[in-house]
PDB file of C-alpha atoms in Angstrom:
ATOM      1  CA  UNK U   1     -10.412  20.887 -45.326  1.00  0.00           C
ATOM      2  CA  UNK U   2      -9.728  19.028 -48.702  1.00  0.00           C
ATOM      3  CA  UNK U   3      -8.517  15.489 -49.177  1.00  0.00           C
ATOM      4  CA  UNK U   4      -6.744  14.303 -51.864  1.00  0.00           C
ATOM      5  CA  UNK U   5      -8.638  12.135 -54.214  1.00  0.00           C
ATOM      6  CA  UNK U   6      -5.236   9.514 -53.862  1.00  0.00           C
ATOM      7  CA  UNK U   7      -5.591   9.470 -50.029  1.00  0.00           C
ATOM      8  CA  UNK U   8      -9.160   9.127 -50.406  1.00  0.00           C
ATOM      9  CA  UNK U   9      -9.230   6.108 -52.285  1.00  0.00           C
ATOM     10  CA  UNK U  10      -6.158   4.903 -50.355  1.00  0.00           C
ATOM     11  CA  UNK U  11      -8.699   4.933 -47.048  1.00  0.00           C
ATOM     12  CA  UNK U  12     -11.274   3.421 -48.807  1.00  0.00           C
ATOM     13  CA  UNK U  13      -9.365   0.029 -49.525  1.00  0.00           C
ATOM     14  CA  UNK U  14      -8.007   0.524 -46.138  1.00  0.00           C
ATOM     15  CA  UNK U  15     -11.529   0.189 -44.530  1.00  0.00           C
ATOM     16  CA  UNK U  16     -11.999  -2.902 -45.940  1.00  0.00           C
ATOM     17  CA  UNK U  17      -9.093  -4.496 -44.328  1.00  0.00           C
ATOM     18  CA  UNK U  18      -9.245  -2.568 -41.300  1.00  0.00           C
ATOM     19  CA  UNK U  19     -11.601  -4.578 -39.731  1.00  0.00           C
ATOM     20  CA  UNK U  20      -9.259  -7.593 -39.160  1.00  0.00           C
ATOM     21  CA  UNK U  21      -6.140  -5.891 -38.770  1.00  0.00           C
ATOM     22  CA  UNK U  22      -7.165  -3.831 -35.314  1.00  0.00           C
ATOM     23  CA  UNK U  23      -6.686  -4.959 -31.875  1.00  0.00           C
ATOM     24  CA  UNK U  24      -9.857  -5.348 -29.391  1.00  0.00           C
ATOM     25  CA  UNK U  25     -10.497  -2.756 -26.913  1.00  0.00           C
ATOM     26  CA  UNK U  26      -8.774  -3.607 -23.714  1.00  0.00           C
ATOM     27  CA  UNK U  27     -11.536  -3.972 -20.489  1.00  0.00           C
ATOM     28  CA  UNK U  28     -11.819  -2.583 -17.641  1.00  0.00           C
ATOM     29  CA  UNK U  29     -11.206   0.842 -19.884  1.00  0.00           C
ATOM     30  CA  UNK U  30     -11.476   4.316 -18.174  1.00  0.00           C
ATOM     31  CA  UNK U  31     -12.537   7.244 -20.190  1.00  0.00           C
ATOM     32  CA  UNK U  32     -12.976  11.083 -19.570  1.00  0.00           C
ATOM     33  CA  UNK U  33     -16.375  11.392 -21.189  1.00  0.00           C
ATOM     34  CA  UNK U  34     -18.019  14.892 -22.429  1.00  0.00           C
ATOM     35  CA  UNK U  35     -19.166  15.824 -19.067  1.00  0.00           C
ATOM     36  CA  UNK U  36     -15.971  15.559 -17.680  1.00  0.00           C
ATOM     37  CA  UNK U  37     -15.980  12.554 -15.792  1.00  0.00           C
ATOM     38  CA  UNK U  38     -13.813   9.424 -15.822  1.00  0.00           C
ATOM     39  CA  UNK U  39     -16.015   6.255 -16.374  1.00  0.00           C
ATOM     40  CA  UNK U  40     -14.927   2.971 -16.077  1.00  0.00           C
ATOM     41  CA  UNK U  41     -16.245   0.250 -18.337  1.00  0.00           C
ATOM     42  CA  UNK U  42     -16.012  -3.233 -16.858  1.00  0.00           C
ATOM     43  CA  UNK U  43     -16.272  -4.900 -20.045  1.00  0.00           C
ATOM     44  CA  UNK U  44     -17.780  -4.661 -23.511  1.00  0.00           C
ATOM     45  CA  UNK U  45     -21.467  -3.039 -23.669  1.00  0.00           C
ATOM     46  CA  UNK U  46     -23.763  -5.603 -24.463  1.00  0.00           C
ATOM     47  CA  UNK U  47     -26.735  -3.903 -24.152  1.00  0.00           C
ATOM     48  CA  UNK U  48     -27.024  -0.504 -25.011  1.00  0.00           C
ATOM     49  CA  UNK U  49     -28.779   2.745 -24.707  1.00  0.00           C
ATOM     50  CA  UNK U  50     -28.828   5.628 -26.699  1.00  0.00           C
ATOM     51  CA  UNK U  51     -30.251   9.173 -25.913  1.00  0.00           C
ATOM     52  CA  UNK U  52     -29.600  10.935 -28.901  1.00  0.00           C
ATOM     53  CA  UNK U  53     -29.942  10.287 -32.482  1.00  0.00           C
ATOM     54  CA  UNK U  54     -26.729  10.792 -34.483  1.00  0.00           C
ATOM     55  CA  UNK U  55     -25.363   8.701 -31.491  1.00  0.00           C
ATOM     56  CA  UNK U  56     -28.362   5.691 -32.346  1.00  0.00           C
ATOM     57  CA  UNK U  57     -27.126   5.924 -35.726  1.00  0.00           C
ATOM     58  CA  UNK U  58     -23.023   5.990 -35.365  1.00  0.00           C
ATOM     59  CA  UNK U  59     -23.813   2.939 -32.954  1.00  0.00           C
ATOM     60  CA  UNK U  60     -25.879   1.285 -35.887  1.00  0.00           C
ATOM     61  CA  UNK U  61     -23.455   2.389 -38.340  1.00  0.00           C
ATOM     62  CA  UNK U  62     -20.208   0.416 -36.167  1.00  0.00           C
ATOM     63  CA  UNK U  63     -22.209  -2.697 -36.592  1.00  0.00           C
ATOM     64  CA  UNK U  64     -23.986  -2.855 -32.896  1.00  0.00           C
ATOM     65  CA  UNK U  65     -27.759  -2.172 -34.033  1.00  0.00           C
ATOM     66  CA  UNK U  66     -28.807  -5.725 -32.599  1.00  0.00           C
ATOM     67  CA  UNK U  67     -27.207  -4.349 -29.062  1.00  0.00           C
ATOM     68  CA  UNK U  68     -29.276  -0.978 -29.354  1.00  0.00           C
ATOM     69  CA  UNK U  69     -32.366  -2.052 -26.547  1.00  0.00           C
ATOM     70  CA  UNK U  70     -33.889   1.640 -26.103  1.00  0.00           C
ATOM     71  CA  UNK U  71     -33.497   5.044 -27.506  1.00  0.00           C
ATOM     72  CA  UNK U  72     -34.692   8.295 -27.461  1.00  0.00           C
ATOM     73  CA  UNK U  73     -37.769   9.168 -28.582  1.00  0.00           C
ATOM     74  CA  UNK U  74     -36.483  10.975 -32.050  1.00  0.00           C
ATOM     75  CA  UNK U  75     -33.940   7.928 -33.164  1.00  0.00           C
ATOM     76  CA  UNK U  76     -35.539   6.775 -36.094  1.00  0.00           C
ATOM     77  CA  UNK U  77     -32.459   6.174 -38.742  1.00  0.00           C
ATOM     78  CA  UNK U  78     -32.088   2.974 -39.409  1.00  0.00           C
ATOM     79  CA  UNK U  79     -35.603   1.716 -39.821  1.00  0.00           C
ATOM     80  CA  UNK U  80     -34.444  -0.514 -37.077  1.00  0.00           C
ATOM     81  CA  UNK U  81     -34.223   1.671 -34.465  1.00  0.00           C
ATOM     82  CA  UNK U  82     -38.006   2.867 -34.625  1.00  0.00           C
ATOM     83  CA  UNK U  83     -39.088  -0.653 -33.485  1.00  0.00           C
ATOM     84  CA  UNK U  84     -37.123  -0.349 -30.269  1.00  0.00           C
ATOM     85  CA  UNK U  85     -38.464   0.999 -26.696  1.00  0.00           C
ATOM     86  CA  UNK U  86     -38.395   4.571 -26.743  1.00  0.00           C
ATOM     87  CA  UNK U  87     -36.741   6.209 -23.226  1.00  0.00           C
ATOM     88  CA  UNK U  88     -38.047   9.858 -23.991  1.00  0.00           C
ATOM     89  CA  UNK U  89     -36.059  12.759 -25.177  1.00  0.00           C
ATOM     90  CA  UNK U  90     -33.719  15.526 -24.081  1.00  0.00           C
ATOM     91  CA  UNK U  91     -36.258  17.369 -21.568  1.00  0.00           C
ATOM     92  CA  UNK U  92     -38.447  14.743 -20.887  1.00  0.00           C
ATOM     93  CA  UNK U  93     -36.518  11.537 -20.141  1.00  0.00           C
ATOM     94  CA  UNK U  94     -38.049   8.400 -18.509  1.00  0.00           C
ATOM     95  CA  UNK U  95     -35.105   7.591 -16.092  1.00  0.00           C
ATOM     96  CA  UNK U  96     -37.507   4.156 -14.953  1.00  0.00           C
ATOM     97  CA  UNK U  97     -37.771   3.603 -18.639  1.00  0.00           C
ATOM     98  CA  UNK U  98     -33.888   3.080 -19.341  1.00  0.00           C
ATOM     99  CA  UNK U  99     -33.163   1.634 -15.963  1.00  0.00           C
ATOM    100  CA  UNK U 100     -35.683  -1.123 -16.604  1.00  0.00           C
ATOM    101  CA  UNK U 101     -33.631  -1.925 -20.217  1.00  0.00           C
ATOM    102  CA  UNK U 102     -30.851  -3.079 -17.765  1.00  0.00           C
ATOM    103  CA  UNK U 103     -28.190  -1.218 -20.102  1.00  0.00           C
ATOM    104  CA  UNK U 104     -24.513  -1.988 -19.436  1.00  0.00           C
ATOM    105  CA  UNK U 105     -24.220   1.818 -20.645  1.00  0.00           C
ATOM    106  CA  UNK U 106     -26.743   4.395 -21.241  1.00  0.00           C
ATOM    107  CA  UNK U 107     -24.822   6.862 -24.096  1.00  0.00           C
ATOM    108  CA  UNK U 108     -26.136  10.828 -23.204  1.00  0.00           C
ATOM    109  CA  UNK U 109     -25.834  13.556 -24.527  1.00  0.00           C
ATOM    110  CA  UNK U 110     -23.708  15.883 -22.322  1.00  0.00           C
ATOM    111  CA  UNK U 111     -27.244  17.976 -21.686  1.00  0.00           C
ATOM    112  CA  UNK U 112     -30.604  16.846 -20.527  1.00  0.00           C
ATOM    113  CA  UNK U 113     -28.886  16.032 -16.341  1.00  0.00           C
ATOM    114  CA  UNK U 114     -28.943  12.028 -16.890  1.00  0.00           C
ATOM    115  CA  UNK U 115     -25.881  11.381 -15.797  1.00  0.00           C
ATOM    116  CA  UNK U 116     -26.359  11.790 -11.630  1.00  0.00           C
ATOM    117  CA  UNK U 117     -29.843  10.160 -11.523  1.00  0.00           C
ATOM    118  CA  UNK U 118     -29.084   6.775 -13.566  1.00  0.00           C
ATOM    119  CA  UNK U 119     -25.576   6.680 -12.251  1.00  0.00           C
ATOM    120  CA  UNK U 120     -27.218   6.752  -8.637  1.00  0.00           C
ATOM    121  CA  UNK U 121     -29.690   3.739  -9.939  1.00  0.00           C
ATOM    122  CA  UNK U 122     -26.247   1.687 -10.485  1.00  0.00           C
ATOM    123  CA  UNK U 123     -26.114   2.674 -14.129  1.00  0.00           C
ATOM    124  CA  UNK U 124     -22.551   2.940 -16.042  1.00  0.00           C
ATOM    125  CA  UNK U 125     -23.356   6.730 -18.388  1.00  0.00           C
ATOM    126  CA  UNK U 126     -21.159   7.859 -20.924  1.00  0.00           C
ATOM    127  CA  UNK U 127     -21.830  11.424 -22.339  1.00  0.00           C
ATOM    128  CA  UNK U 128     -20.396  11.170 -25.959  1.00  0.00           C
ATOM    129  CA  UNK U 129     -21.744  14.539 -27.789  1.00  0.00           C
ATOM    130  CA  UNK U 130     -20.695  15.072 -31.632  1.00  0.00           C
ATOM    131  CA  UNK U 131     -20.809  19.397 -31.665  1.00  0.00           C
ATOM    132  CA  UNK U 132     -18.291  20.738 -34.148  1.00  0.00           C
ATOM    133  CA  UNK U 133     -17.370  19.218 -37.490  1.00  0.00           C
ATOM    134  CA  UNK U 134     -14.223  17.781 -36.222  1.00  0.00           C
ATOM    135  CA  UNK U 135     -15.637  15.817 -33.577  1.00  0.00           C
ATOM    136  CA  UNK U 136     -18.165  14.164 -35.800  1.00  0.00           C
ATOM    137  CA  UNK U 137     -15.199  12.416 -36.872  1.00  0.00           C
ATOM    138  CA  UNK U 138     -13.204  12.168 -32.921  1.00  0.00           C
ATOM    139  CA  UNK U 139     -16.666  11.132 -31.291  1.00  0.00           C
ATOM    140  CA  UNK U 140     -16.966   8.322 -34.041  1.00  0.00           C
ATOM    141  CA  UNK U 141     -13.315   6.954 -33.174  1.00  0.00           C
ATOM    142  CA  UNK U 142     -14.326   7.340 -28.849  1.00  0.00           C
ATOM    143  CA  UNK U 143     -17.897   5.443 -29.738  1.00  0.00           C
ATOM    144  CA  UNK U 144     -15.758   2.298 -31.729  1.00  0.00           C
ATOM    145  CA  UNK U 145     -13.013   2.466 -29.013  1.00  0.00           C
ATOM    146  CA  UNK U 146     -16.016   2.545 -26.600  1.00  0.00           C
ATOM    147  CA  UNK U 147     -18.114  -0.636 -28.130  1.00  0.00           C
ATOM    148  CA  UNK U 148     -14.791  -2.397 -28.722  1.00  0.00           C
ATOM    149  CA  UNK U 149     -15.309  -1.488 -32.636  1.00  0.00           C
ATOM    150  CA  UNK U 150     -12.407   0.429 -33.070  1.00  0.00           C
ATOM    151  CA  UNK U 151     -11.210  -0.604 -36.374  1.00  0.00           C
ATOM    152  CA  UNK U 152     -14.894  -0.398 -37.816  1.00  0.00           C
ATOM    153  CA  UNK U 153     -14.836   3.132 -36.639  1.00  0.00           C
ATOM    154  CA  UNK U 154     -11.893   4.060 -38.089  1.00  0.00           C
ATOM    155  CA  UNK U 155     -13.401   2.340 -41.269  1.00  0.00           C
ATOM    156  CA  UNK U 156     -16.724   4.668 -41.078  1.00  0.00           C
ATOM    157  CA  UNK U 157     -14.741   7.787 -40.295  1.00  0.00           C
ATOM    158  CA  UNK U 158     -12.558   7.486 -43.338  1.00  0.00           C
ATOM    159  CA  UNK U 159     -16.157   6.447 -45.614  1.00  0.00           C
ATOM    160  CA  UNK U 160     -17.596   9.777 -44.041  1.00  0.00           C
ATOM    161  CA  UNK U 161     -14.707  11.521 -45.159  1.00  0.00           C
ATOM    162  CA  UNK U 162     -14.406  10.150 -48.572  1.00  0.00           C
ATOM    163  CA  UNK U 163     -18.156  10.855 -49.000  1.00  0.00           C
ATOM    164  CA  UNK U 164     -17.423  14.062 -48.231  1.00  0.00           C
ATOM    165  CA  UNK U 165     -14.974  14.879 -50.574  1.00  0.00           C
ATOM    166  CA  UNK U 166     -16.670  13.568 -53.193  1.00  0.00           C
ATOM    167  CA  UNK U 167     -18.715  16.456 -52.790  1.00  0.00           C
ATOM    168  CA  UNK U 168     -16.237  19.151 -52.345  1.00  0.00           C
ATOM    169  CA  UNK U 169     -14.410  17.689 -55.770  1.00  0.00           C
ATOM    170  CA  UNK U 170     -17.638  19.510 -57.477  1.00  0.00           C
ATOM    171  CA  UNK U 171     -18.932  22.217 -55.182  1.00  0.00           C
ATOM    172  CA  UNK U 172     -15.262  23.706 -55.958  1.00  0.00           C
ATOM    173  CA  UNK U 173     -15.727  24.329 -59.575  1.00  0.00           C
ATOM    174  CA  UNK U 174     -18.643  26.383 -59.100  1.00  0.00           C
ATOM    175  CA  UNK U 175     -18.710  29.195 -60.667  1.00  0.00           C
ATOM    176  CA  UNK U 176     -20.160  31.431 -58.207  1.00  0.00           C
ATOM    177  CA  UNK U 177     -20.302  30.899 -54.702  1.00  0.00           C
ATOM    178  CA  UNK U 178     -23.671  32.839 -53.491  1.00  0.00           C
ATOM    179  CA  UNK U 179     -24.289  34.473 -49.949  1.00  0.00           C
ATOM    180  CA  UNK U 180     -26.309  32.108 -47.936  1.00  0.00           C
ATOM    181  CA  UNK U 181     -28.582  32.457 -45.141  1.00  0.00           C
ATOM    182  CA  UNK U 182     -29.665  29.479 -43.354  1.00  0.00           C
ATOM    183  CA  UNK U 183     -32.157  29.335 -41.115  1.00  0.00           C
ATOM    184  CA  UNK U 184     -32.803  26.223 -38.701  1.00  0.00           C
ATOM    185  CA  UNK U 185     -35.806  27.874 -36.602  1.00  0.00           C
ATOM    186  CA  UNK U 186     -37.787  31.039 -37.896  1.00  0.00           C
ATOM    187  CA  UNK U 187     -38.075  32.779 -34.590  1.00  0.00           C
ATOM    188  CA  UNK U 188     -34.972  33.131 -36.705  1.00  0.00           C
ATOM    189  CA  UNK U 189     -32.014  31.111 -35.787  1.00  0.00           C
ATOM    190  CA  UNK U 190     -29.187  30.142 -37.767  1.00  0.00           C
ATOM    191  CA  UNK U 191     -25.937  28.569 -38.365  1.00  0.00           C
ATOM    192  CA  UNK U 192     -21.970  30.112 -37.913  1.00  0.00           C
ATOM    193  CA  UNK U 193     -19.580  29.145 -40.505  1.00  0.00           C
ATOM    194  CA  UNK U 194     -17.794  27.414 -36.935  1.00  0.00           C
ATOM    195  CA  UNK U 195     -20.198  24.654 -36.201  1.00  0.00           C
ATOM    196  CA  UNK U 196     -20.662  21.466 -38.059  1.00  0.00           C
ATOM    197  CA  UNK U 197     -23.370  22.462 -40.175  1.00  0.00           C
ATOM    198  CA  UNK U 198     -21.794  26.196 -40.864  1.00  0.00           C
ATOM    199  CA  UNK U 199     -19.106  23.654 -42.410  1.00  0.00           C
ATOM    200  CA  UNK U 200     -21.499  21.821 -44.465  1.00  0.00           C
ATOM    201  CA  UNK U 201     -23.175  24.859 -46.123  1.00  0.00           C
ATOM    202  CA  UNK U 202     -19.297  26.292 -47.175  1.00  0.00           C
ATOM    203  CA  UNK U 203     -18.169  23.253 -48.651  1.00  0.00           C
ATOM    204  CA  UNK U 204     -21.606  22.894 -50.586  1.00  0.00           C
ATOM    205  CA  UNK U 205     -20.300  26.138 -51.954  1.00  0.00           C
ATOM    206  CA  UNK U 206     -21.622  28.689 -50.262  1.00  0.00           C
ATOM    207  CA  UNK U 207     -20.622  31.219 -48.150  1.00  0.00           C
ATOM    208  CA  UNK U 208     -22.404  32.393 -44.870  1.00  0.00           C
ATOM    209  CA  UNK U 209     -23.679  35.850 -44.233  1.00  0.00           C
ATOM    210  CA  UNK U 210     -23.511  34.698 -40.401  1.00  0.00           C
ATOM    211  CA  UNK U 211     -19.976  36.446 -38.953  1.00  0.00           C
ATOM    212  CA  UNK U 212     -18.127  33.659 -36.222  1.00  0.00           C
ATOM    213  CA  UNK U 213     -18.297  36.020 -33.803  1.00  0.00           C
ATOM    214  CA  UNK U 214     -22.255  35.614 -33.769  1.00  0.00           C
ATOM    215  CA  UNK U 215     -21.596  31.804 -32.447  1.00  0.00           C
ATOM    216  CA  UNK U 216     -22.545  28.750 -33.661  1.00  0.00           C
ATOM    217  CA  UNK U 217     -26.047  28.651 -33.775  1.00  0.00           C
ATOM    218  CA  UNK U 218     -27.398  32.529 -33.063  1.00  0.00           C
ATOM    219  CA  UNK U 219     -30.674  33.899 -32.596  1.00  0.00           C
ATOM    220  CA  UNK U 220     -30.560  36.562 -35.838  1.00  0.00           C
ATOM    221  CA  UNK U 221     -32.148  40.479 -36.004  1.00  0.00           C
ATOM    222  CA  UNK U 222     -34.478  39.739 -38.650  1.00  0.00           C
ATOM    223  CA  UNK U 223     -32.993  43.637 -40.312  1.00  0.00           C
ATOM    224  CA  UNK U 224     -29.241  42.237 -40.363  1.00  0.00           C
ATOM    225  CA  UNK U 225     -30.316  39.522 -42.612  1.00  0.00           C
ATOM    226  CA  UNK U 226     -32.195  42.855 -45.033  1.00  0.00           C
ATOM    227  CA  UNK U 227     -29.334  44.514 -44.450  1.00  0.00           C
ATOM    228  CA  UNK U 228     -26.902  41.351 -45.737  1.00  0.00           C
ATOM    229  CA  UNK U 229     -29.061  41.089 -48.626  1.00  0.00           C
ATOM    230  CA  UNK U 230     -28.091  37.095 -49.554  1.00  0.00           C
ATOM    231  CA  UNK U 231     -28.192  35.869 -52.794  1.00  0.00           C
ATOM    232  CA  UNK U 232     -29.909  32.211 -51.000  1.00  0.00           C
ATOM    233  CA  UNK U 233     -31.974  31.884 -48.782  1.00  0.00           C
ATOM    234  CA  UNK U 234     -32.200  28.027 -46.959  1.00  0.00           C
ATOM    235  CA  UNK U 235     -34.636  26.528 -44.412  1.00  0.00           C
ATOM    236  CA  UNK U 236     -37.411  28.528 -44.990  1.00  0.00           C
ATOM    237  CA  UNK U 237     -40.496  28.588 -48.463  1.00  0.00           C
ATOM    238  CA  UNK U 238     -40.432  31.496 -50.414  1.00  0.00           C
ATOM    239  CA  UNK U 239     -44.051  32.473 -49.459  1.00  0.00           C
ATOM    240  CA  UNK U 240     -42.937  32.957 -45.843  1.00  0.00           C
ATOM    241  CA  UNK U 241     -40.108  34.457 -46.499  1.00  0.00           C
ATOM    242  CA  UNK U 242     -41.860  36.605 -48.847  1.00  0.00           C
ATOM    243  CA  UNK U 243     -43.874  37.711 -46.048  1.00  0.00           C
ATOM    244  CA  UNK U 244     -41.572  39.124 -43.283  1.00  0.00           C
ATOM    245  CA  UNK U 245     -41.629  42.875 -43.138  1.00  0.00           C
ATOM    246  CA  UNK U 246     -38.316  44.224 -45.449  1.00  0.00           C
ATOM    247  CA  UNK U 247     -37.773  40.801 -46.901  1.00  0.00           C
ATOM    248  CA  UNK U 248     -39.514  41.292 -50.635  1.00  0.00           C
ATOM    249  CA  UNK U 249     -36.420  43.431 -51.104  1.00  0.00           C
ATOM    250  CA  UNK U 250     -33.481  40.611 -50.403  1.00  0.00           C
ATOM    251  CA  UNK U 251     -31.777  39.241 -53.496  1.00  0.00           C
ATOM    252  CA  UNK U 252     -32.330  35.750 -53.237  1.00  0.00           C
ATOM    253  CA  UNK U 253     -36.334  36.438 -52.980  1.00  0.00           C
ATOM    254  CA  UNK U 254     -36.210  38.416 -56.435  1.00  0.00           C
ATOM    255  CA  UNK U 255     -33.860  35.933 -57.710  1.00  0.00           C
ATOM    256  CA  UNK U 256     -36.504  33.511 -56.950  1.00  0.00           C
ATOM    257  CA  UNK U 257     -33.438  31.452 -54.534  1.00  0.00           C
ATOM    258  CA  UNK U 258     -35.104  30.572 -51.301  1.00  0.00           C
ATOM    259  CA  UNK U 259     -35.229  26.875 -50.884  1.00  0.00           C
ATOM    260  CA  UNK U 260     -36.925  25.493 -47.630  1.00  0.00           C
ATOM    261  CA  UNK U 261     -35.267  21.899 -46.319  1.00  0.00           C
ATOM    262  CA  UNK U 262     -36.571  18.307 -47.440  1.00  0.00           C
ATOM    263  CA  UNK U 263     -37.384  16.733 -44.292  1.00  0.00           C
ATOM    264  CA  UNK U 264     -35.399  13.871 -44.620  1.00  0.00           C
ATOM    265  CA  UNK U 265     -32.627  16.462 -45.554  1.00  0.00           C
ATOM    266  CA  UNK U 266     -32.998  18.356 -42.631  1.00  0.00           C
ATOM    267  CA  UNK U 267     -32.907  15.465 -40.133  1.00  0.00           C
ATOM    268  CA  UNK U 268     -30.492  14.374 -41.637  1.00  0.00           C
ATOM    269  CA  UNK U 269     -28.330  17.941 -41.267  1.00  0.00           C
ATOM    270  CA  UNK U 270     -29.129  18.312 -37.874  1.00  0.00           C
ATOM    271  CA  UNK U 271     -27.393  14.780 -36.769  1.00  0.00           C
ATOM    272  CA  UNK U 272     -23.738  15.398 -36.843  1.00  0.00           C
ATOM    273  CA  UNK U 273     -23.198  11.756 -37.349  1.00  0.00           C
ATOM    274  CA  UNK U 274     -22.560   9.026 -40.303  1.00  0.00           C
ATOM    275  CA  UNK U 275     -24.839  10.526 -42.656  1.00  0.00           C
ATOM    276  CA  UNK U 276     -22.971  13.330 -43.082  1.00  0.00           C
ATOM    277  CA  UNK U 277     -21.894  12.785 -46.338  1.00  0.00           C
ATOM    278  CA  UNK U 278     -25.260  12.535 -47.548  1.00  0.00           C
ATOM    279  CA  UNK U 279     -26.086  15.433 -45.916  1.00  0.00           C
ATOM    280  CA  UNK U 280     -23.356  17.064 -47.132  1.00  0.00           C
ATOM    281  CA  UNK U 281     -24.267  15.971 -51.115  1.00  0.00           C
ATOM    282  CA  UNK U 282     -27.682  17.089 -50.303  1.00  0.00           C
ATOM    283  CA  UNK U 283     -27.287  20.250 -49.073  1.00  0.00           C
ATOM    284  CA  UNK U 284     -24.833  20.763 -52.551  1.00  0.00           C
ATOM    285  CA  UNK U 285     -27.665  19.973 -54.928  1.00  0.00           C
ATOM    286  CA  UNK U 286     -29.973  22.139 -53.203  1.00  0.00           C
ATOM    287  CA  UNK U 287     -27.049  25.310 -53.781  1.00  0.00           C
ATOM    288  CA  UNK U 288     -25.734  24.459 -57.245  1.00  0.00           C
ATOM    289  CA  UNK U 289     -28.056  21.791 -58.986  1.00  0.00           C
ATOM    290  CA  UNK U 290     -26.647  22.434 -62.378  1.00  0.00           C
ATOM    291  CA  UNK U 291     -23.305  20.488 -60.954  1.00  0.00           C
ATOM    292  CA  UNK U 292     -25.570  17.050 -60.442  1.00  0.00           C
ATOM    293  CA  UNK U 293     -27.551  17.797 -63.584  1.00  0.00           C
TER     294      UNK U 293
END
């Protein structure tokens, strides 16, 4: 997906106007959230949980930090958000914890089974859960329309784009575009060109030796990788990869092209949520750093 440097700078003066221009969500307002369900908001959220991190930090990023009053035990972008009560996480969440907060709306992912307990403790849940690359950007407008921040979402969404292209403007003059393997877990897992970070690592200018039809984030045969011989190798220090049994071989090892993740980088890719830009511009520099030189 490319944007137009025109209509990029066209929705960045937009943004700025946005903000004024937008009617106010309408309350009561009935959604069909992730899970399925239609959820009725009374009226605006005032107080606010969050159970997952790229949703603590789209919430931030709309404005509504101040109305954040617990989140999960790995939100920690903005600085803010660390200093707040901490609910758990995914597979250990402390249901007494959030009910306590007295949240008009506890914001879930659509895993981790919150949504039947705290709705039975008289709880309003939402499930709002960012997966692909395109619903970064979708999940963004349903969070504004949500919090009654509509036009400030719109505003973010066409900032994350912009950032974004920014990016691809370089990574497309390139000259070569090497084979990438990318690993997020070394049991190994990686990434399909299909999900939101597959995305990412092709418009940093790269291109995936992980086929779509091995899904979005697969469990890999250590041998395919041998056998796909990349030219890059990310998410993982030379040393180990050095190590595996058949690896010494791959090009990217004798090319001296395995680059292990930043941690700040890699939180950062793991979020599908405002910082994707960054993530994106990151991920770039890491794959061609003679573009940023």
């Amino acid at each position: 997906m490319t944007f137009p440097v025109k209509g990029i700078l066209t929705l960045i003066t937009l943004s700025g106007a946005l903000s004024g221009a937008a009617a106010a969500t309408s309350y009561p307002l009935t959604i069909t959230d992730d899970l399925g369900r239609k959820v009725t908001l009374k009226a605006e959220p005032k107080r606010i949980v969050s159970v997952l991190p790229s949703t603590s930090e789209t919430v931030c990023a709309l404005g509504l930090c101040d109305r954040l009053v617990g989140v999960d035990d790995y939100s920690d972008y903005p600085q803010q958000v660390t200093k707040l009560p901490k609910v758990g996480g995914l597979y250990n969440p402390n249901i007494e914890a959030m009910v306590a907060l007295k949240p008009d709306v506890v914001l879930v992912s659509q895993y981790g089974k919150l949504a039947e307990p705290l709705t039975q403790a008289g709880v309003t849940v939402i499930a709002v859960n960012p997966e692909t690359y395109d619903e970064v950007f979708s999940k963004t407008l349903l969070l504004g329309k949500i919090l009654n921040r509509e036009a400030q979402a719109k505003a973010l969404v066409g900032k994350i784009k912009g950032d974004i292209a920014r990016v691809e403007i370089l990574t497309k003059n390139a000259v070569r575009q090497p084979t990438a393997y990318f690993e997020i877990d070394p049991t190994p897992y990686s990434i399909g060109p299909n999900s939101f970070m597959g995305v990412l690592l092709t418009k940093a200018g790269a291109r995936n030796i992980i086929p779509a039809s091995m899904g979005d984030f697969p469990k890999v045969d250590p041998e395919f990788i041998v056998k796909a011989n990349p030219q890059l190798i990310l998410g993982v220090d030379a040393k180990t990869a050095g190590a595996r049994p058949g690896w010494s071989g791959i090009s990217a090892l004798k090319a001296g092209k395995v680059r292990d993740i930043p941690a700040e980088l890699n939180s950062m890719l793991g979020r599908p949520g405002p910082r994707l830009g960054q993530a994106l511009m990151g991920l770039a520099k890491l794959i061609h750093p003679e573009l940023f030189k």
